[in-house]
Amino acid sequence: MNVGIDKISFFVPPYYVDMTDLALARGVDPNKFHIGIGQDKMAVNKKTQDIVTFAANATKNILTDEDKALINMVIVGTESGIDESKASAVVLHRLMGIQSFARAFEVKEACYAGTAALQYAVAHIKNHPESKVLVVASDIAKYGLASGGEPTQGAGAVAMLVSADPRILQLNDDSVALTQDIYDFWRPVGHDYPMVDGQLSNETYIQAFQKVWEEYRSRYKKSISDFQALAFHIPYTKMGKKALLAALEEESPEEQERILTKYEASIMYSRQVGNLYTGSLYLGLISLLENGQLNAGEQIGLFSYGSGTVAEFFSGRLVDGYQNQLLTNLHRAQLDNRTVLSIAEYEELFNDILDTDVNSDYEDELPYSIASISNTVRAYKEN
Ligand code: HMG
């Protein structure tokens, strides 16, 4: 049975910081951010926008009434949860008007959680081919003002509808996952920002890619030439490239150029957004599909990485007519129509934290946003 991604869309908040401005404010050469890290803009959100509003704003782009009647599972992958107990997927299920007889839950393993959700959705559809699963990866990546990780922040969500006979990407039954108990990046309960060993996280990412890629190649007898493109988890756009370059060392110059050209297509959107954590691989996939000039039938390899760490390499095949399912114009307009913030405005937003212990009403221009807090409960504005 063919199972995979039938629809896909993303949402990022409508404000950003220009990385030249951030570099100058931090006394850093702008080339370090633009070239060394590979980021041009960084998405920033207001306190009235959280992982639920990102998820709702991304999901509303893809669901029809028929989808809402057929979805019987909603999974949110996140590491920016707003409650230790209740899942954001339950709220999303209501906001989207999905039929009641459905499961809704959240999954966690750093940036890998979106892939965990996707693989679980695929397994579910194999048992229940008549149903559909909504998978959303939604996060706010915040490391702190003037911290080492600051230029790798970002925010937003990717929503995917998973079904039988998908119209975009049919996932192959050939994944290799790897779990290693390593503290490269983690966020203890009660901490607003993650603890991160930046260099260890870079090294572990590259090693994890090499391990799953080697295992995948030997298990499935495949090589780079079997793929038209590889998409990576993108904490910053230089990261995937570092892992890729290591894997391409023994390939011919033509083969290297072929794969690196597609890699550039996969990072176009992330360069303007930053790290979405769970959504980053899938923002990269959207960017690749919308800018990579791929043909139906071609194979794409996907590398998912979550600190802590879990990594997975898996693959998919592009379906005939997949281009008709893409929301390219909407996505490009969303990125183009954002407001640039000065560094003072960004720092003010950054420090303006939502206090859920204080009852209050809020105004926000987004279709879905936090309208009020009452008894610690977030009420959402629904358009
Ligand atoms: P840093 O110490 O600020 O930067 O940390 P650096 O000194 O390592 O320099 C970065 C690059 O810029 C280097 O290039 C420099 O040479 C270059 P590289 O050697 O790496 O190719 N550079 C310049 N280039 C041009 N002109 C210049 C210039 N100056 C320097 N003038 C770091 C960077 C990414 C470590 C930091 O920002 C950080 O800690 N970020 C957060 C952690 C992270 O993103 N890790 C990535 C792997 S882990 C992961 O992906 C999981 C994650 O998404 C979380 C999850 O799973 O939930 C993070």
Coordinates of C-alpha atoms and ligand atoms in Angstrom, one line a residue:
M1 CA 0.0 0.0 0.0
N2 CA 1.3 3.5 -0.8
V3 CA 1.2 5.8 2.2
G4 CA 2.8 9.2 2.7
I5 CA 2.3 13.0 2.6
D6 CA -0.8 14.1 0.8
K7 CA -0.7 17.8 1.7
I8 CA 1.9 20.0 3.4
S9 CA 2.1 23.6 4.5
F10 CA 4.0 25.8 6.9
F11 CA 3.3 28.9 9.0
V12 CA 5.9 31.3 10.4
P13 CA 5.1 34.4 12.5
P14 CA 5.0 37.6 10.5
Y15 CA 8.1 39.3 12.0
Y16 CA 11.8 38.8 11.5
V17 CA 15.2 40.1 12.4
D18 CA 17.7 40.7 9.7
M19 CA 20.9 38.8 10.5
T20 CA 23.1 41.8 9.5
D21 CA 21.4 43.9 12.1
L22 CA 21.8 41.2 14.7
A23 CA 25.5 40.7 13.9
L24 CA 26.2 44.4 14.1
A25 CA 24.3 44.7 17.4
R26 CA 26.3 41.8 18.8
G27 CA 29.7 43.1 17.5
V28 CA 30.1 40.1 15.1
D29 CA 31.1 40.2 11.4
P30 CA 27.8 39.8 9.5
N31 CA 29.5 37.2 7.3
K32 CA 29.7 34.9 10.2
F33 CA 25.9 34.7 10.3
H34 CA 25.2 34.9 6.5
I35 CA 28.1 32.6 5.4
G36 CA 29.4 30.8 8.5
I37 CA 26.0 29.9 10.0
G38 CA 24.1 30.4 6.7
Q39 CA 21.1 32.5 8.0
D40 CA 19.8 35.7 6.5
K41 CA 16.6 36.3 8.6
M42 CA 15.3 34.9 11.8
A43 CA 11.5 34.5 12.6
V44 CA 10.3 36.1 15.8
N45 CA 6.9 35.7 17.5
K46 CA 4.8 37.8 19.8
K47 CA 3.7 36.4 23.2
T48 CA 0.1 36.0 21.8
Q49 CA 1.4 33.4 19.4
D50 CA 2.4 29.9 20.6
I51 CA 2.7 26.4 19.2
V52 CA -1.0 26.0 19.1
T53 CA -1.6 29.1 17.0
F54 CA 1.3 28.3 14.7
A55 CA -0.1 24.8 14.3
A56 CA -3.6 26.1 13.6
N57 CA -2.4 28.8 11.1
A58 CA -0.4 26.1 9.2
T59 CA -3.2 23.5 9.3
K60 CA -6.0 25.8 8.1
N61 CA -4.1 26.0 4.7
I62 CA -4.6 22.3 4.0
L63 CA -7.8 20.8 5.5
T64 CA -11.1 20.5 3.6
D65 CA -14.4 19.4 5.3
E66 CA -13.9 15.9 3.8
D67 CA -10.4 15.7 5.5
K68 CA -11.9 16.8 8.8
A69 CA -14.4 14.0 8.6
L70 CA -11.8 11.4 7.8
I71 CA -9.0 12.3 10.2
N72 CA -9.0 10.0 13.2
M73 CA -5.6 11.0 14.6
V74 CA -3.9 14.3 15.4
I75 CA -0.3 14.2 16.4
V76 CA 1.8 17.3 17.4
G77 CA 5.5 16.9 17.6
T78 CA 7.0 19.7 19.8
E79 CA 9.6 20.6 22.3
S80 CA 7.9 23.9 23.2
G81 CA 4.9 22.4 24.9
I82 CA 2.5 24.8 26.8
D83 CA 1.3 22.2 29.3
E84 CA 3.1 19.3 31.1
S85 CA -0.1 17.2 30.9
K86 CA -2.6 18.3 28.3
A87 CA -1.5 17.9 24.7
S88 CA -1.6 20.8 22.3
A89 CA -3.1 18.3 19.7
V90 CA -6.3 18.2 21.7
V91 CA -6.8 22.0 21.4
L92 CA -5.8 21.9 17.7
H93 CA -8.3 19.1 17.1
R94 CA -11.1 21.4 18.4
L95 CA -9.8 24.5 16.6
M96 CA -9.7 22.7 13.3
G97 CA -13.2 21.2 13.7
I98 CA -12.0 17.6 13.3
Q99 CA -14.6 14.9 13.9
S100 CA -14.7 13.8 17.6
F101 CA -13.9 10.1 17.3
A102 CA -10.2 10.7 16.9
R103 CA -7.0 10.3 18.9
A104 CA -5.0 13.4 19.7
F105 CA -1.6 13.5 21.5
E106 CA 1.8 15.1 21.6
V107 CA 5.2 13.4 21.0
K108 CA 8.6 14.5 22.2
E109 CA 12.2 13.8 21.3
A110 CA 13.7 17.2 20.5
C111 CA 13.7 18.0 16.8
Y112 CA 13.1 14.3 15.9
A113 CA 9.5 14.4 17.3
G114 CA 8.0 15.5 13.9
T115 CA 9.5 12.4 12.3
A116 CA 8.3 10.2 15.2
A117 CA 4.8 11.5 14.6
L118 CA 5.1 11.0 10.8
Q119 CA 6.2 7.4 11.1
Y120 CA 3.5 6.6 13.6
A121 CA 0.9 8.2 11.2
V122 CA 2.2 6.0 8.4
A123 CA 1.9 2.8 10.5
H124 CA -1.6 3.9 11.5
I125 CA -2.7 4.4 7.9
K126 CA -1.3 1.0 6.9
N127 CA -3.8 -0.5 9.4
H128 CA -6.7 1.9 8.6
P129 CA -6.2 3.0 4.9
E130 CA -9.6 4.7 4.8
S131 CA -8.6 7.2 7.5
K132 CA -6.2 10.2 7.5
V133 CA -3.8 11.6 10.1
L134 CA -2.9 15.2 10.8
V135 CA 0.7 15.5 11.8
V136 CA 2.0 18.9 12.9
A137 CA 5.5 19.9 14.0
S138 CA 5.4 23.2 15.9
D139 CA 8.0 25.0 17.9
I140 CA 9.7 28.2 19.2
A141 CA 13.5 28.0 19.1
K142 CA 14.8 30.4 21.7
Y143 CA 18.3 30.3 23.2
G144 CA 18.5 33.7 25.0
L145 CA 19.6 37.3 24.0
A146 CA 23.3 37.5 23.1
S147 CA 23.7 33.7 23.7
G148 CA 25.8 31.4 21.5
G149 CA 22.7 29.9 20.0
E150 CA 20.9 33.3 19.4
P151 CA 21.6 33.4 15.6
T152 CA 20.1 29.9 15.3
Q153 CA 16.7 30.8 16.7
G154 CA 13.4 30.7 14.8
A155 CA 9.7 29.8 15.2
G156 CA 6.9 28.2 13.3
A157 CA 5.1 25.1 12.3
V158 CA 4.7 22.6 9.5
A159 CA 1.4 20.7 9.0
M160 CA 1.1 17.5 7.0
L161 CA -1.9 15.4 6.0
V162 CA -0.9 11.7 5.9
S163 CA -3.0 9.3 3.9
A164 CA -3.1 6.2 1.6
D165 CA -2.4 7.0 -2.1
P166 CA -0.8 10.3 -1.1
R167 CA -0.5 13.0 -3.8
I168 CA 2.9 14.4 -2.9
L169 CA 5.4 12.0 -1.4
Q170 CA 5.0 8.3 -1.0
L171 CA 7.2 7.1 1.8
N172 CA 9.3 4.0 1.2
D173 CA 9.5 1.2 3.8
D174 CA 13.3 1.6 4.3
S175 CA 14.2 3.7 7.3
V176 CA 17.1 3.4 9.6
A177 CA 16.9 5.0 13.1
L178 CA 19.6 5.5 15.7
T179 CA 19.3 6.3 19.4
Q180 CA 22.3 7.5 21.5
D181 CA 22.1 8.9 25.1
I182 CA 24.1 12.1 24.6
Y183 CA 23.7 15.5 26.3
D184 CA 24.4 17.8 23.4
F185 CA 21.2 19.9 23.8
W186 CA 18.5 19.5 26.4
R187 CA 16.0 21.6 28.4
P188 CA 15.4 20.6 32.0
V189 CA 11.8 21.0 33.3
G190 CA 11.3 24.6 34.4
H191 CA 14.1 26.1 32.2
D192 CA 13.0 28.7 29.6
Y193 CA 16.0 28.0 27.4
P194 CA 17.9 24.9 26.4
M195 CA 21.3 23.9 27.7
V196 CA 23.5 23.4 24.7
D197 CA 27.0 22.2 24.0
G198 CA 27.2 23.7 20.5
Q199 CA 30.3 22.0 19.2
L200 CA 29.2 18.6 20.6
S201 CA 25.8 19.1 19.0
N202 CA 27.4 19.8 15.6
E203 CA 29.7 16.8 15.9
T204 CA 27.0 14.4 17.1
Y205 CA 24.7 15.6 14.2
I206 CA 27.4 14.8 11.6
Q207 CA 28.3 11.4 13.2
A208 CA 24.7 10.4 13.5
F209 CA 24.2 11.2 9.8
Q210 CA 27.2 9.1 8.9
K211 CA 26.1 6.2 11.0
V212 CA 22.5 6.0 9.7
W213 CA 23.6 6.7 6.1
E214 CA 26.2 3.9 6.3
E215 CA 23.7 1.4 7.8
Y216 CA 21.0 2.5 5.3
R217 CA 23.4 2.0 2.4
S218 CA 24.5 -1.5 3.5
R219 CA 20.9 -2.6 4.5
Y220 CA 19.2 -1.4 1.4
K221 CA 22.1 -1.6 -1.1
K222 CA 21.6 2.0 -2.1
S223 CA 23.9 4.9 -2.9
I224 CA 23.8 8.6 -3.5
S225 CA 23.0 8.0 -7.2
D226 CA 19.6 6.5 -6.1
F227 CA 18.5 9.9 -4.9
Q228 CA 17.7 13.0 -6.8
A229 CA 18.0 15.1 -3.6
L230 CA 18.6 14.8 0.2
A231 CA 16.8 16.9 2.7
F232 CA 18.2 17.5 6.2
H233 CA 17.1 18.7 9.6
I234 CA 18.2 22.3 9.4
P235 CA 19.1 23.9 12.8
Y236 CA 21.0 26.4 10.6
T237 CA 21.6 26.0 6.9
K238 CA 25.3 25.3 7.1
M239 CA 24.7 22.3 9.4
G240 CA 23.1 20.0 6.9
K241 CA 25.8 21.0 4.3
K242 CA 28.6 20.0 6.7
A243 CA 27.1 16.5 7.1
L244 CA 26.4 16.3 3.4
L245 CA 29.9 17.3 2.3
A246 CA 31.4 14.6 4.5
A247 CA 29.1 12.0 2.8
L248 CA 30.0 13.3 -0.7
E249 CA 33.8 13.1 -0.3
E250 CA 34.2 10.0 -2.4
E251 CA 31.7 11.1 -5.1
S252 CA 32.6 12.5 -8.5
P253 CA 32.6 16.4 -8.9
E254 CA 29.4 16.1 -11.1
E255 CA 27.6 14.0 -8.5
Q256 CA 28.6 16.4 -5.8
E257 CA 27.3 19.4 -7.8
R258 CA 24.1 17.6 -8.6
I259 CA 23.3 16.9 -4.9
L260 CA 24.6 20.3 -3.6
T261 CA 22.4 22.2 -6.1
K262 CA 19.3 20.4 -4.7
Y263 CA 20.6 21.1 -1.1
E264 CA 20.6 24.8 -1.9
A265 CA 16.9 24.5 -3.0
S266 CA 16.1 22.8 0.3
I267 CA 17.5 25.6 2.5
M268 CA 16.0 28.6 0.7
Y269 CA 13.1 28.9 3.1
S270 CA 15.1 28.1 6.3
R271 CA 17.6 30.8 5.4
Q272 CA 14.8 33.3 5.9
V273 CA 13.3 31.7 9.0
G274 CA 15.8 29.9 11.2
N275 CA 15.3 26.8 13.3
L276 CA 11.8 25.5 13.6
Y277 CA 13.1 22.5 15.7
T278 CA 10.6 19.7 14.9
G279 CA 9.4 21.4 11.7
S280 CA 12.9 22.2 10.2
L281 CA 13.3 19.0 8.1
Y282 CA 9.8 19.5 6.7
L283 CA 10.3 23.2 6.0
G284 CA 13.4 22.0 4.1
L285 CA 11.3 19.4 2.3
I286 CA 8.7 22.1 1.3
S287 CA 11.5 24.4 0.1
L288 CA 13.0 21.5 -2.0
L289 CA 9.7 20.6 -3.5
E290 CA 8.8 24.2 -4.4
N291 CA 12.3 25.3 -5.6
G292 CA 14.1 22.2 -6.5
Q293 CA 12.6 21.4 -10.0
L294 CA 12.2 17.7 -9.2
N295 CA 10.3 15.3 -11.4
A296 CA 7.6 12.8 -10.4
G297 CA 9.1 9.3 -9.7
E298 CA 12.3 10.8 -8.3
Q299 CA 13.6 9.6 -4.9
I300 CA 14.3 11.9 -2.0
G301 CA 16.3 11.0 1.1
L302 CA 15.4 12.6 4.4
F303 CA 17.7 12.9 7.5
S304 CA 16.0 13.7 10.7
Y305 CA 18.0 14.6 13.9
G306 CA 16.9 15.4 17.4
S307 CA 19.3 16.2 20.1
G308 CA 19.6 13.9 23.0
T309 CA 19.8 12.0 20.5
V310 CA 17.7 10.2 17.9
A311 CA 18.4 10.3 14.2
E312 CA 16.7 8.6 11.2
F313 CA 17.3 8.3 7.5
F314 CA 14.3 7.5 5.4
S315 CA 13.2 8.1 1.9
G316 CA 10.2 8.8 -0.4
R317 CA 9.2 8.9 -4.0
L318 CA 7.5 11.9 -5.7
V319 CA 4.1 11.2 -6.9
D320 CA 2.8 12.1 -10.4
G321 CA 1.3 15.6 -10.4
Y322 CA 2.8 16.4 -7.0
Q323 CA 3.3 20.0 -8.1
N324 CA -0.5 20.6 -8.2
Q325 CA -0.7 19.9 -4.4
L326 CA 1.9 22.5 -3.4
L327 CA 1.0 25.9 -2.0
T328 CA 4.0 27.7 -3.4
N329 CA 2.5 31.1 -4.0
L330 CA 1.0 31.2 -0.5
H331 CA 4.3 30.2 1.1
R332 CA 6.4 32.7 -0.8
A333 CA 3.9 35.5 -0.1
Q334 CA 4.0 34.6 3.6
L335 CA 7.8 34.9 3.7
D336 CA 7.8 38.1 1.6
N337 CA 5.0 39.9 3.6
R338 CA 6.7 39.9 7.0
T339 CA 7.7 43.0 9.0
V340 CA 11.4 43.5 9.8
L341 CA 12.0 44.4 13.5
S342 CA 14.8 46.6 14.8
I343 CA 17.0 44.9 17.4
A344 CA 15.4 47.0 20.1
E345 CA 11.9 45.8 19.0
Y346 CA 13.1 42.2 18.8
E347 CA 14.6 42.4 22.3
E348 CA 11.4 43.9 23.7
L349 CA 9.3 41.1 22.1
F350 CA 11.8 38.5 23.4
N351 CA 11.5 39.8 27.0
D352 CA 7.7 40.2 26.8
I353 CA 6.8 36.8 28.3
L354 CA 3.1 35.6 28.5
D355 CA 2.2 35.3 32.2
T356 CA -0.5 32.6 32.4
D357 CA -1.0 33.3 36.1
V358 CA -2.5 36.7 35.3
N359 CA -6.0 36.9 33.7
S360 CA -5.9 39.2 30.7
D361 CA -7.3 39.9 27.2
Y362 CA -5.0 40.3 24.2
E363 CA -5.1 41.7 20.7
D364 CA -3.3 40.1 17.8
E365 CA -3.7 40.4 14.0
L366 CA -3.2 36.7 13.2
P367 CA -6.1 34.4 12.2
Y368 CA -5.4 32.2 15.2
S369 CA -3.8 33.8 18.2
I370 CA -4.2 33.9 22.0
A371 CA -7.2 36.1 22.8
S372 CA -7.2 35.8 26.6
I373 CA -5.9 34.1 29.7
S374 CA -8.3 33.0 32.4
N375 CA -7.4 30.8 35.3
T376 CA -4.1 29.8 33.4
V377 CA -6.2 28.7 30.4
R378 CA -5.4 30.1 27.0
A379 CA -8.4 31.0 24.9
Y380 CA -7.7 31.3 21.2
K381 CA -9.1 33.8 18.7
E382 CA -10.6 31.7 15.8
N383 CA -11.1 33.1 12.4
Ligands
HMG1 P1 29.7 29.7 17.4 O1 30.8 29.4 18.4 O2 29.1 31.0 17.5 O3 30.3 29.7 15.9 O4 28.7 28.5 17.4 P2 31.6 29.1 15.3 O5 32.8 29.9 15.9 O6 31.6 27.6 15.4 O7 31.5 29.6 13.8 C1 30.4 29.1 13.0 C2 30.9 29.1 11.6 O8 31.1 30.4 11.1 C3 32.3 28.4 11.4 O9 32.3 27.7 10.2 C4 33.2 29.6 11.3 O10 34.4 29.3 10.6 C5 32.3 30.6 10.5 P3 32.5 26.1 10.2 O11 33.9 26.0 10.6 O12 31.6 25.6 11.2 O13 32.3 25.8 8.8 N1 32.7 32.0 10.6 C6 32.8 32.8 9.6 N2 32.5 32.7 8.3 C7 32.6 33.8 7.5 N3 33.0 35.0 7.9 C8 33.3 35.2 9.2 C9 33.2 34.1 10.1 N4 33.4 34.0 11.4 C10 33.1 32.7 11.8 N5 33.7 36.4 9.6 C11 26.7 27.2 16.9 C12 27.8 28.2 16.4 C13 25.9 26.7 15.8 C14 27.4 26.0 17.6 C15 25.8 28.0 17.9 O14 25.1 29.0 17.2 C16 24.9 27.1 18.7 O15 25.2 26.6 19.7 N6 23.6 26.9 18.1 C17 22.6 26.0 18.8 C18 23.0 24.5 18.6 C19 22.8 24.0 17.2 O16 22.1 24.6 16.4 N7 23.4 22.8 16.9 C20 23.3 22.2 15.6 C21 23.3 20.6 15.7 S1 22.2 20.0 17.0 C22 20.6 20.0 16.2 O17 20.5 20.2 15.1 C23 19.4 19.9 17.1 C24 18.7 21.2 17.5 O18 17.9 21.6 16.4 C25 17.8 21.0 18.7 C26 16.9 19.8 18.8 O19 17.1 18.7 18.3 O20 15.9 20.0 19.4 C27 19.6 22.3 17.8

